[in-house]
PDB file of C-alpha atoms in Angstrom:
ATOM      1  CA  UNK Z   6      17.401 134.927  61.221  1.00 50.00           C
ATOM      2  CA  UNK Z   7      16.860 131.329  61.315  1.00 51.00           C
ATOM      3  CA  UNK Z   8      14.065 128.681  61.391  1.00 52.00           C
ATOM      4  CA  UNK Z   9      14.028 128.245  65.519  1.00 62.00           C
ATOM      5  CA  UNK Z  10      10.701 126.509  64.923  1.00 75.00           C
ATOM      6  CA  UNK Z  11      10.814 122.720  64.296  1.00 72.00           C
ATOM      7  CA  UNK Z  12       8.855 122.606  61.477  1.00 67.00           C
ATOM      8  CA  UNK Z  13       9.801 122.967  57.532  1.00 70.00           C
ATOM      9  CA  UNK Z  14       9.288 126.429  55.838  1.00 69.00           C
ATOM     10  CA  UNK Z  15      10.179 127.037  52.081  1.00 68.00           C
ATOM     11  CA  UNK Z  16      13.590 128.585  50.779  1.00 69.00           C
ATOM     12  CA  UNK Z  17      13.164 132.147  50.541  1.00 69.00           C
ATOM     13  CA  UNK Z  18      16.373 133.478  48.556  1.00 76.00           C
ATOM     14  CA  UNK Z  19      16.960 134.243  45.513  1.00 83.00           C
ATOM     15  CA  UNK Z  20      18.283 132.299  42.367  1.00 88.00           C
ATOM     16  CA  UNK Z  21      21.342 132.901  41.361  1.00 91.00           C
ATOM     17  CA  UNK Z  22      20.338 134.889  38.042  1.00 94.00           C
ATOM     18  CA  UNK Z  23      17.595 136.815  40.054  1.00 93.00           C
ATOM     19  CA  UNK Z  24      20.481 137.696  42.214  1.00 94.00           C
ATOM     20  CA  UNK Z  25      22.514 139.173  39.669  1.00 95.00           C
ATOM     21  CA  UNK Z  26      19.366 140.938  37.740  1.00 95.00           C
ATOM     22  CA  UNK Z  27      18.933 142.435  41.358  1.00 94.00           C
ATOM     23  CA  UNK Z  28      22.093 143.579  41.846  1.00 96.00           C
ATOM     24  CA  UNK Z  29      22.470 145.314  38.302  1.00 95.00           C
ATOM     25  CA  UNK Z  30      19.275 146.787  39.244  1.00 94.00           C
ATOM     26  CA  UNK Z  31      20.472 148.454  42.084  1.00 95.00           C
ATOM     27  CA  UNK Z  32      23.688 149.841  40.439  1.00 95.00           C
ATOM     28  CA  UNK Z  33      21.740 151.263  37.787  1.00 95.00           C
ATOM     29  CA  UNK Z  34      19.326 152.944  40.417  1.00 93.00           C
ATOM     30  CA  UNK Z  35      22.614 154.151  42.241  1.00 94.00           C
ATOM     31  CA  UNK Z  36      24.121 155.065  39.325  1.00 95.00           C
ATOM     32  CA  UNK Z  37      20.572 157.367  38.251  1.00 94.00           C
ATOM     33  CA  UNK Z  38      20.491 159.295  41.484  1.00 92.00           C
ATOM     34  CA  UNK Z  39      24.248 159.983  41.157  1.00 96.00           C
ATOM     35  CA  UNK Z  40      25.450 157.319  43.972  1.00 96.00           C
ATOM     36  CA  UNK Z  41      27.394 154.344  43.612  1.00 97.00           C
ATOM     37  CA  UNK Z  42      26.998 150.584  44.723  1.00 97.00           C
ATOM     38  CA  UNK Z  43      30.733 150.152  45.993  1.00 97.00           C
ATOM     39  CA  UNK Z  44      31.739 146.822  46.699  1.00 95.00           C
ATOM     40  CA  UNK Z  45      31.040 146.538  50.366  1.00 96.00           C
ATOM     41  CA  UNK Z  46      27.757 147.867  49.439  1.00 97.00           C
ATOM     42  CA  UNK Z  47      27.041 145.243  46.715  1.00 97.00           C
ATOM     43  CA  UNK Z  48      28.137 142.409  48.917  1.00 96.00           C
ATOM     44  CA  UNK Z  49      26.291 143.219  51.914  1.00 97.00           C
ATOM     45  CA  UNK Z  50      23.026 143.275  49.279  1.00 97.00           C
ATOM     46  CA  UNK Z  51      24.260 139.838  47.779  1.00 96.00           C
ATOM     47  CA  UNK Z  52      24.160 138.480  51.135  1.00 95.00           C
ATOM     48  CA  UNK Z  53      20.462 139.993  52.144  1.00 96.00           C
ATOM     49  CA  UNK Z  54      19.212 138.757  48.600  1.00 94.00           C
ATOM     50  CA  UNK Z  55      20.510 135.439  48.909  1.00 92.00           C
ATOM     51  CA  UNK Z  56      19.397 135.013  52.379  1.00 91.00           C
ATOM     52  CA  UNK Z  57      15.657 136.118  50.883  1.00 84.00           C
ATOM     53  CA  UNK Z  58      15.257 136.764  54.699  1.00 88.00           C
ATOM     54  CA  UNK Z  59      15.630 139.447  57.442  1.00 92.00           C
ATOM     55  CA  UNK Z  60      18.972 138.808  58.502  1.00 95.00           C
ATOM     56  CA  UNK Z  61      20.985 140.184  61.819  1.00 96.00           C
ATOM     57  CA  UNK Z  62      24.340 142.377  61.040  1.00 96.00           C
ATOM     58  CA  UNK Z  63      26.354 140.289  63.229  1.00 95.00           C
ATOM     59  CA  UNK Z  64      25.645 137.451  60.514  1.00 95.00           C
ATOM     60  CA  UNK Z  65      26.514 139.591  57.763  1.00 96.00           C
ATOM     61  CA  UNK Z  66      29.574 140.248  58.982  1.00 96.00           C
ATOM     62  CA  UNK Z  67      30.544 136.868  59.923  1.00 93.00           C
ATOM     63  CA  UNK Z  68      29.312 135.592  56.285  1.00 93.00           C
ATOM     64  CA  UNK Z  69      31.055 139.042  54.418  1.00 94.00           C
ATOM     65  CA  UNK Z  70      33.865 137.584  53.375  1.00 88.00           C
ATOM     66  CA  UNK Z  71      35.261 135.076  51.248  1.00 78.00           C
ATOM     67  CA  UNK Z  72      35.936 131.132  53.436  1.00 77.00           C
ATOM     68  CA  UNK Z  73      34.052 132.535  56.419  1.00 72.00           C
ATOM     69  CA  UNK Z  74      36.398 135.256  56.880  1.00 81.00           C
ATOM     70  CA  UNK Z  75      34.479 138.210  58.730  1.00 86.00           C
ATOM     71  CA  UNK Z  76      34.072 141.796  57.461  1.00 90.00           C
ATOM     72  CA  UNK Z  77      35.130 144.483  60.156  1.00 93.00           C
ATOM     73  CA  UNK Z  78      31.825 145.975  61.589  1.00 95.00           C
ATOM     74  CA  UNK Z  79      32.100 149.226  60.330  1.00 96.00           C
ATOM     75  CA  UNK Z  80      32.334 148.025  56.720  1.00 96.00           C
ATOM     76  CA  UNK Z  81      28.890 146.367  56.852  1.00 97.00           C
ATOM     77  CA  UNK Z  82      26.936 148.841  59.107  1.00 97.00           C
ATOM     78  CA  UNK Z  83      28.222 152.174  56.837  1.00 97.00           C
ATOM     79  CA  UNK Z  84      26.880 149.690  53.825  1.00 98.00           C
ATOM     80  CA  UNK Z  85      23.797 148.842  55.293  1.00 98.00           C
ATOM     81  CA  UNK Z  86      23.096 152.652  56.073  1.00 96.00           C
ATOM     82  CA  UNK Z  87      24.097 153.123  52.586  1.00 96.00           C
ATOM     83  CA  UNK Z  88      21.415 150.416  51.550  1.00 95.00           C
ATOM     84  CA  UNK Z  89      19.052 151.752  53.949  1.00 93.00           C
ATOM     85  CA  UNK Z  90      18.680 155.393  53.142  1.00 91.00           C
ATOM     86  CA  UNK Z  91      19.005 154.413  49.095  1.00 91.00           C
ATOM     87  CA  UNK Z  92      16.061 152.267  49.330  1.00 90.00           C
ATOM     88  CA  UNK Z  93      17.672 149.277  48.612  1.00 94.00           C
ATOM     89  CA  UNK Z  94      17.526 147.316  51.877  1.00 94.00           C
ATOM     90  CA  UNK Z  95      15.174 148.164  55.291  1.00 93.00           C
ATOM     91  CA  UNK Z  96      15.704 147.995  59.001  1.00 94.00           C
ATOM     92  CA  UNK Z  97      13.296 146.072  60.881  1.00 95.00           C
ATOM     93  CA  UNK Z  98      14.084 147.851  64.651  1.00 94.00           C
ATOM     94  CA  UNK Z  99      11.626 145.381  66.383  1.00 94.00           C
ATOM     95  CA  UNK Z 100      14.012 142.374  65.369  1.00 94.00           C
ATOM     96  CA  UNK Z 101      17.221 144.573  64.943  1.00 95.00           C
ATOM     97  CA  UNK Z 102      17.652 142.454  61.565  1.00 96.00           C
ATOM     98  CA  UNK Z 103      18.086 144.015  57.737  1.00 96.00           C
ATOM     99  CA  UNK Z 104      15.847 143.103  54.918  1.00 94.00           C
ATOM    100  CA  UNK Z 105      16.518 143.089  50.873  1.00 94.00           C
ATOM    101  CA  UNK Z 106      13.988 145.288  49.657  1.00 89.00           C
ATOM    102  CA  UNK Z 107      11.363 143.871  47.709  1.00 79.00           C
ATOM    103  CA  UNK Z 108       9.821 146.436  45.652  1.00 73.00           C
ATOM    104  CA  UNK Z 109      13.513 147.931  44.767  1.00 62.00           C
ATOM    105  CA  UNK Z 110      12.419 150.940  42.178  1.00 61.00           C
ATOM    106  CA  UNK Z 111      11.225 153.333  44.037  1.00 63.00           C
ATOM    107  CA  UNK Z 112      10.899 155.338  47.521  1.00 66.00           C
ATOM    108  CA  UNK Z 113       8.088 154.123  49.380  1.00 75.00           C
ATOM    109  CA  UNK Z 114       6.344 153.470  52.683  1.00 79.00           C
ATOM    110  CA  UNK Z 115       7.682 149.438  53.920  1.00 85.00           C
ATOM    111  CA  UNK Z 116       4.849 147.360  56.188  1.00 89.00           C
ATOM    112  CA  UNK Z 117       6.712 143.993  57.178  1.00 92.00           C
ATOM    113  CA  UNK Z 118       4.573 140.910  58.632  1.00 94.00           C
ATOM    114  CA  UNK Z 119       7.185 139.347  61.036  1.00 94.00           C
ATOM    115  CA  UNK Z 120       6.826 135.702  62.608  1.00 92.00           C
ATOM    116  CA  UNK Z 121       7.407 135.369  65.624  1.00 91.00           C
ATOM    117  CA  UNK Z 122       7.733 131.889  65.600  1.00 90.00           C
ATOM    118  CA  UNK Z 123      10.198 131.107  63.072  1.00 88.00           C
ATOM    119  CA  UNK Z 124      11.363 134.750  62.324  1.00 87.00           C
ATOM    120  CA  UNK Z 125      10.005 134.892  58.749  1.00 87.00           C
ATOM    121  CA  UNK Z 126       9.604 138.392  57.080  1.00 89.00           C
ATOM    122  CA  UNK Z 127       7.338 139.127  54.176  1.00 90.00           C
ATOM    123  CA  UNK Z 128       7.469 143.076  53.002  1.00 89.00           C
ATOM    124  CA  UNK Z 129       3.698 144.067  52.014  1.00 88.00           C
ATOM    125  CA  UNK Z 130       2.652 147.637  50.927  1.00 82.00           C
ATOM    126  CA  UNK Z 131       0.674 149.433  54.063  1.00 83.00           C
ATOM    127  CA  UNK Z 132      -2.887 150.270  52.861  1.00 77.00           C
ATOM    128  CA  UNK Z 133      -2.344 153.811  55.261  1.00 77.00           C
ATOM    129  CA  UNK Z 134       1.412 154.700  53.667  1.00 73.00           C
ATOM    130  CA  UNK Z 135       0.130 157.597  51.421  1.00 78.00           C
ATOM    131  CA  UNK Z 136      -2.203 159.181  53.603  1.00 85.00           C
ATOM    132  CA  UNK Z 137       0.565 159.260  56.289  1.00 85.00           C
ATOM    133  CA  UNK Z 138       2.744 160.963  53.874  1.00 83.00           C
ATOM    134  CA  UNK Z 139       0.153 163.455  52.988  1.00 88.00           C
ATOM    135  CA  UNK Z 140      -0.481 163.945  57.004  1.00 91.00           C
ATOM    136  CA  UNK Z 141       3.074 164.360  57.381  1.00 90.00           C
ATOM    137  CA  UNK Z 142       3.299 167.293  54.464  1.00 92.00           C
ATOM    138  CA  UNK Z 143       0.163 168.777  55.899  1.00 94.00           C
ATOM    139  CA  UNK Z 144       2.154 169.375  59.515  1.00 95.00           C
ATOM    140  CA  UNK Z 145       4.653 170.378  57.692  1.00 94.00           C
ATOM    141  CA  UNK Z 146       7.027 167.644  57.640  1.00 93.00           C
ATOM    142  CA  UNK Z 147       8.982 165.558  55.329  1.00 87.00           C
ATOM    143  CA  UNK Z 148       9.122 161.746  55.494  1.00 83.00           C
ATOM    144  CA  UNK Z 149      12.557 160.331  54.597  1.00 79.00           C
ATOM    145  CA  UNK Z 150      11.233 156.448  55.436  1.00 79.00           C
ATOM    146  CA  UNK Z 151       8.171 154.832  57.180  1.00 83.00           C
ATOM    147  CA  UNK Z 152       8.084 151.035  58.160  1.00 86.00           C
ATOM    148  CA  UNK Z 153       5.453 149.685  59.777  1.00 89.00           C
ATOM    149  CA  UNK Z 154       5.376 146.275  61.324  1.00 93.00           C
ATOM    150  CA  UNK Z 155       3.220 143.412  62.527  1.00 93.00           C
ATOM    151  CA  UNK Z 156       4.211 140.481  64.433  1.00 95.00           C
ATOM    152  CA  UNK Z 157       2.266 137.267  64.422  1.00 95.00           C
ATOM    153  CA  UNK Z 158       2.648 133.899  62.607  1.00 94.00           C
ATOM    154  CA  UNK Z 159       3.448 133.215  59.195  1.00 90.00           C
ATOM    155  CA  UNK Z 160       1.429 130.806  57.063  1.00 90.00           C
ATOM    156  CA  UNK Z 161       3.712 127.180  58.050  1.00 87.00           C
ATOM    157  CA  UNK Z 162       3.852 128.055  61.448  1.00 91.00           C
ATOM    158  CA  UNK Z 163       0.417 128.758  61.797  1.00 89.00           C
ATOM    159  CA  UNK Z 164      -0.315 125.303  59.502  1.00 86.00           C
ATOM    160  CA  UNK Z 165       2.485 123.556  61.848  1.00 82.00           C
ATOM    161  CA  UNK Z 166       0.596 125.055  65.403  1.00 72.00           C
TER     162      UNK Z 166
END
């Protein structure tokens, strides 16, 4: 996504050594539950890390490759379901844009805050996200992923209004 406000916001990615500690991360936790972080895989989640924003997959696959050379779509959307269903990245479906996740060791319930005005993400933990797991076992059901979001504006934007 990018700033279409007019107004400054902060950089939101990654250093380069939190990148890397991310990344090894994630192979581990691929490697524990018997998957792996292929290459595609571990690019696309270089790119959403450094970004350190929700980000659309028509960018990632213009930005896959090495001197702006593009990634053929299929490449980054089987990675990105990959990243998705391993709990290593989210979908935000309101935005159609992919998000980094930022809790990263373990399965849980994703609430993002979304700004409409400049697009910003920020991944918070939804107060409600047990109870609607316990509701779904209760009816019988197993969740595989829950994401909740919120649109409004983020803290510059509102500052900037």
């Amino acid at each position: 996504m990018s700033n279409a406000c007019g107004h400054d916001h902060p950089d939101t990615g990654l250093a380069p050594a939190q990148i890397v500690r991310a990344l090894d991360d994630a192979e581990a936790r691929c490697a524990a539950s018997g998957e792996r972080l292929t290459p595609p895989r571990r690019r696309v989640l270089e790119l959403l890390l450094q970004a350190g924003e929700a980000m659309k997959a028509y960018d990632l696959i213009a930005r896959y490759g090495p001197d702006g050379v593009a990634a053929k779509p299929p490449t980054v959307y089987r990675a990105l379901d990959f990243l998705e269903k391993n709990g290593l990245a989210h979908r935000i479906a309101s935005i159609s844009a992919y998000v980094a996740c930022s809790v990263g060791d373990r399965a849980h319930a994703a609430a993002f805050l979304i700004c409409d005005c400049c697009g910003a993400t920020a991944e918070v933990t939804p107060p409600e996200g047990e109870a609607l797991r316990r509701a779904a076992e209760v009816a019988g059901y197993s969740l595989e992923r829950t994401t909740i979001e919120g649109h409004g504006r983020c803290p510059a934007c509102r500052i900037a209004a």
